[in-house]
PDB file of C-alpha atoms in Angstrom:
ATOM      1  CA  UNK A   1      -8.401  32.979  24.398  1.00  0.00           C
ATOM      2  CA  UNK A   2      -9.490  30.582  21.661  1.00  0.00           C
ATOM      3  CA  UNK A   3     -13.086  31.824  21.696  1.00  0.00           C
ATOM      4  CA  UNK A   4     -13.221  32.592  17.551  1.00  0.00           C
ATOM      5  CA  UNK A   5     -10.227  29.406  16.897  1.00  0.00           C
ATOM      6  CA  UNK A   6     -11.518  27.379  14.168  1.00  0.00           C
ATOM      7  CA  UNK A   7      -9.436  23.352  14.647  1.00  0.00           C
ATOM      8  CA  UNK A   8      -9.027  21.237  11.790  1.00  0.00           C
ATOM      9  CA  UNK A   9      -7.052  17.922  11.334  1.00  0.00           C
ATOM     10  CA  UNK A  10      -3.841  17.600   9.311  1.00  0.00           C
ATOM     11  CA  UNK A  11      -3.072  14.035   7.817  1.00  0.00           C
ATOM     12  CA  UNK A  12       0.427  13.480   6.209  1.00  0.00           C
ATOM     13  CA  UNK A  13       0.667  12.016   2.788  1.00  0.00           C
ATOM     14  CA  UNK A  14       3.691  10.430   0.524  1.00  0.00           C
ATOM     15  CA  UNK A  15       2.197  11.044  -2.811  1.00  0.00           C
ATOM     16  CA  UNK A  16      -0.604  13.956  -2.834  1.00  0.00           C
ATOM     17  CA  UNK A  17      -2.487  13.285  -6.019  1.00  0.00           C
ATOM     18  CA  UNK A  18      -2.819   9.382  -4.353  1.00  0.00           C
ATOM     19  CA  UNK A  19      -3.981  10.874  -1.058  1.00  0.00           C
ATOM     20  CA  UNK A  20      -6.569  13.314  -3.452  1.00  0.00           C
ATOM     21  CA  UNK A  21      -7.663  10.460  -5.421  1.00  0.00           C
ATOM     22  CA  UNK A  22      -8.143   8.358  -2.058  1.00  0.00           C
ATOM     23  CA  UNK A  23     -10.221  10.971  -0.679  1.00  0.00           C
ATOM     24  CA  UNK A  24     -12.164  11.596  -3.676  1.00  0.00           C
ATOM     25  CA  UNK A  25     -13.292   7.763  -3.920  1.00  0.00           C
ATOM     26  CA  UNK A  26     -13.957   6.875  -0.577  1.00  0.00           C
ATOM     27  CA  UNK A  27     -15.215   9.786   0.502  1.00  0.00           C
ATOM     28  CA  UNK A  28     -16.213  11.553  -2.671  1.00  0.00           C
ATOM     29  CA  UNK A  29     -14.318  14.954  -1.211  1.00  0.00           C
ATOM     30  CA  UNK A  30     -13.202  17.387  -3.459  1.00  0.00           C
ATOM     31  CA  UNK A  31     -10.126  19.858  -2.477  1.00  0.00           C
ATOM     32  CA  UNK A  32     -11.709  23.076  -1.015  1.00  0.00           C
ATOM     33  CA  UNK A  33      -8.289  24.664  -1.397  1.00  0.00           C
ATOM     34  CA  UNK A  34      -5.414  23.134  -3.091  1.00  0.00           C
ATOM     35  CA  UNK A  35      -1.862  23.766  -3.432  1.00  0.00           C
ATOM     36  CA  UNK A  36       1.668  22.011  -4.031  1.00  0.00           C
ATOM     37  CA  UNK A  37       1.742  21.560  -0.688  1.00  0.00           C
ATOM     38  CA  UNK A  38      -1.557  20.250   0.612  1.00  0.00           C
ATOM     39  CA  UNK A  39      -5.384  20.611   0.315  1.00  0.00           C
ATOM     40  CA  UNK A  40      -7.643  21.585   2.452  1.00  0.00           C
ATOM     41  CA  UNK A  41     -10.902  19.193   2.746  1.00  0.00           C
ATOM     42  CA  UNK A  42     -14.009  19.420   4.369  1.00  0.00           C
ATOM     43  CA  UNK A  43     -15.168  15.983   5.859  1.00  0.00           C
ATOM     44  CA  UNK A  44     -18.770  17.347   7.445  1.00  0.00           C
ATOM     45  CA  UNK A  45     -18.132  20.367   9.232  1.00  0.00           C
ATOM     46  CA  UNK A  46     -14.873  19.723   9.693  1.00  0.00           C
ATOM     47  CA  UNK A  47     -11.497  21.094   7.591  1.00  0.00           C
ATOM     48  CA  UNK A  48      -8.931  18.282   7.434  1.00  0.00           C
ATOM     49  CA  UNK A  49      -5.633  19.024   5.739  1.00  0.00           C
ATOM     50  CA  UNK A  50      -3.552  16.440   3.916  1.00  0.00           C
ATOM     51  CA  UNK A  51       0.209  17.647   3.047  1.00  0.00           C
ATOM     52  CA  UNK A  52       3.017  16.226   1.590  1.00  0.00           C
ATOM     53  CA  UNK A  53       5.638  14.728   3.648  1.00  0.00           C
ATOM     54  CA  UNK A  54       8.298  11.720   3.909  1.00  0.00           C
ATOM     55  CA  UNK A  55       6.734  10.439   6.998  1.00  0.00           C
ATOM     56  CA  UNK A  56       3.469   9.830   5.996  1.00  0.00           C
ATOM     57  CA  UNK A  57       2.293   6.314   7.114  1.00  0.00           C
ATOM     58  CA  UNK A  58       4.642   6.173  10.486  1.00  0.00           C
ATOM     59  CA  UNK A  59       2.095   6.564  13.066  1.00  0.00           C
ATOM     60  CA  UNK A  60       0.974   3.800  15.015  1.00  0.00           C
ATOM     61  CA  UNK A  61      -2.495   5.088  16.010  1.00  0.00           C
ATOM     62  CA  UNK A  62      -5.157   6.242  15.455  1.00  0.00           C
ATOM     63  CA  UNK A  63      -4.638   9.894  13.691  1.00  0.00           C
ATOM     64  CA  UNK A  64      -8.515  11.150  12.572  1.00  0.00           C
ATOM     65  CA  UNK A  65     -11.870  10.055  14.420  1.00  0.00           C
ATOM     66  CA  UNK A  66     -15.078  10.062  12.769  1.00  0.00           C
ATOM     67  CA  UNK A  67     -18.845   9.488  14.611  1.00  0.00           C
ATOM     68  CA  UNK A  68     -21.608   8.125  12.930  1.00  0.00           C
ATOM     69  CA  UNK A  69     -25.319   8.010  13.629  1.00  0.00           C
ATOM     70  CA  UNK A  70     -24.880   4.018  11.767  1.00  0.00           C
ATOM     71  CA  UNK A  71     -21.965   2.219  11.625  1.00  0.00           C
ATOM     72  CA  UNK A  72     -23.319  -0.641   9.980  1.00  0.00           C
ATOM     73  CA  UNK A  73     -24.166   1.556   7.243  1.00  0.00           C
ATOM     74  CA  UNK A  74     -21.283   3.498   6.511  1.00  0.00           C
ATOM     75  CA  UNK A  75     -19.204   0.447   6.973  1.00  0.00           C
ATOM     76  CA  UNK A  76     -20.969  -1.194   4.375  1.00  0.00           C
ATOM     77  CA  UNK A  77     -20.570   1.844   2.258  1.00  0.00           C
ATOM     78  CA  UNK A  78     -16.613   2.163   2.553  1.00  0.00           C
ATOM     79  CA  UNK A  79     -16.328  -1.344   2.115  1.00  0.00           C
ATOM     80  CA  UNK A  80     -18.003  -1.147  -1.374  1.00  0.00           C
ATOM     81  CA  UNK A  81     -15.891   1.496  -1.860  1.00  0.00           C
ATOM     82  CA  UNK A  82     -12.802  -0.613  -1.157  1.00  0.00           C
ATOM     83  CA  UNK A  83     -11.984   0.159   2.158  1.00  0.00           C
ATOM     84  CA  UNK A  84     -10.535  -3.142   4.056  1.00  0.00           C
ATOM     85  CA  UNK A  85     -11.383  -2.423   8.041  1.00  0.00           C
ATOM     86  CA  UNK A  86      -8.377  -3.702  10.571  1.00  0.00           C
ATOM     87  CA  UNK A  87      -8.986  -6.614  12.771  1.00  0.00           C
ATOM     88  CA  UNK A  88      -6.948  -6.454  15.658  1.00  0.00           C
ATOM     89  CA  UNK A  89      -6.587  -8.835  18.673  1.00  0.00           C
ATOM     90  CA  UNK A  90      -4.513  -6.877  21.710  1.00  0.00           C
ATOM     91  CA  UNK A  91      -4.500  -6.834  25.188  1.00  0.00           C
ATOM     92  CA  UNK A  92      -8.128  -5.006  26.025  1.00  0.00           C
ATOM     93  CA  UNK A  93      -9.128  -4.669  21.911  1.00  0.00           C
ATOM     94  CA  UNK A  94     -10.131  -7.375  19.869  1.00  0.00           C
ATOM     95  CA  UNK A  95     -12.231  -6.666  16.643  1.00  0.00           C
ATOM     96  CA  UNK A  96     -14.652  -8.778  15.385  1.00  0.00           C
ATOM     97  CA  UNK A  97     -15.374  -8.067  11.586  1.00  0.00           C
ATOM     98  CA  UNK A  98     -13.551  -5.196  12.447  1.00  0.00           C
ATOM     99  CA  UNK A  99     -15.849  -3.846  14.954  1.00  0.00           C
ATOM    100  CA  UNK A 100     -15.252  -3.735  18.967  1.00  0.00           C
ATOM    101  CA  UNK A 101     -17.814  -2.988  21.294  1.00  0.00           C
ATOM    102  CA  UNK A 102     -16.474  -1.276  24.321  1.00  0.00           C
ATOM    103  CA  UNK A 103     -20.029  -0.879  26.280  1.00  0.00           C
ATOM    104  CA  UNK A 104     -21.515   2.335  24.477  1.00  0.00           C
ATOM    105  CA  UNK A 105     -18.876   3.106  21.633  1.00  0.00           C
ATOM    106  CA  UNK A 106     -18.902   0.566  18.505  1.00  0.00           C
ATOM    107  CA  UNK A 107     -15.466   1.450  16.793  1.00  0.00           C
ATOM    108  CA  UNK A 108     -13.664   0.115  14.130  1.00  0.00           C
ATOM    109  CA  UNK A 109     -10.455   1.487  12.191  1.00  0.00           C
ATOM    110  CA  UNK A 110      -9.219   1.226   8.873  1.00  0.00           C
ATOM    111  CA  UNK A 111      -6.203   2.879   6.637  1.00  0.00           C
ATOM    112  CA  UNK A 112      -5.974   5.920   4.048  1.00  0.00           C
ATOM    113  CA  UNK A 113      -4.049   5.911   1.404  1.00  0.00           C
ATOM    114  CA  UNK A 114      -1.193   6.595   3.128  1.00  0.00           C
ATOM    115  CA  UNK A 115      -0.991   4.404   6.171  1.00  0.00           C
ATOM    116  CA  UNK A 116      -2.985   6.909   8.420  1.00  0.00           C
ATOM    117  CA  UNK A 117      -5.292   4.742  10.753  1.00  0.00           C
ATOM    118  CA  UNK A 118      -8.801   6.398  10.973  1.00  0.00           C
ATOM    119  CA  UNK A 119     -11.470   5.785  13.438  1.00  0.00           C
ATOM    120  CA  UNK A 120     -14.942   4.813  12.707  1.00  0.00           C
ATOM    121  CA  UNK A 121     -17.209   5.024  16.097  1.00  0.00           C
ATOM    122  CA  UNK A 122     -20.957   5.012  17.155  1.00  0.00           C
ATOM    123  CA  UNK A 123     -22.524   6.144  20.344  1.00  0.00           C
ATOM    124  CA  UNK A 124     -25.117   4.171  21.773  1.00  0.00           C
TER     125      UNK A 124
END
């Protein structure tokens, strides 16, 4: 049925020219398509849009995934580039500089622009 389906992600945003400029530094994406209402980028081979809405921000998990071949690396490389990576201590999850190590998947998370959490993992 979905044989020829192409997915892509959809992140909400408060302010889109924030969310652009976000994207644009940390990522160093330009807009493939852009309009009042959203743009369309391209984080590797994948489309994400990010749209304009009130209720940007009010998810409590984790709302885009992204593997790596190196975390260490690309960690290092968003942190220079001013990302701040959450530290959390829950039941089951507890970071350490921002990084837990569930047995075959290092992960660690940290916010766009908006409040969106995003995912940072590596397969062993």
């Amino acid at each position: 049925m979905f044989e020829s389906a192409q997915v892509y992600a959809v992140l909400p945003a408060s302010d889109l020219e924030r969310a652009k400029r976000w994207w644009k530094t940390v990522f160093d994406l330009d807009p493939v398509d852009d309009s009042p209402g959203g743009v369309m980028l391209r984080l590797g081979p994948t489309p994400v849009l990010v749209y304009e809405t009130q209720f940007a921000g009010t998810a409590q998990n984790t709302a885009l995934g992204i593997d790596t071949d190196d975390l260490d690396r690309d960690m290092a490389t968003l942190r220079d580039r001013g990302v701040t990576f959450n530290e959390y201590d829950l039941p089951g999850v507890k970071t350490e500089n921002g990084v837990i190590d569930e047995g075959g998947m290092r992960t660690a998370w940290f916010d766009d622009s908006e409040g969106n959490i995003i995912a940072l993992g590596q397969r062993s």
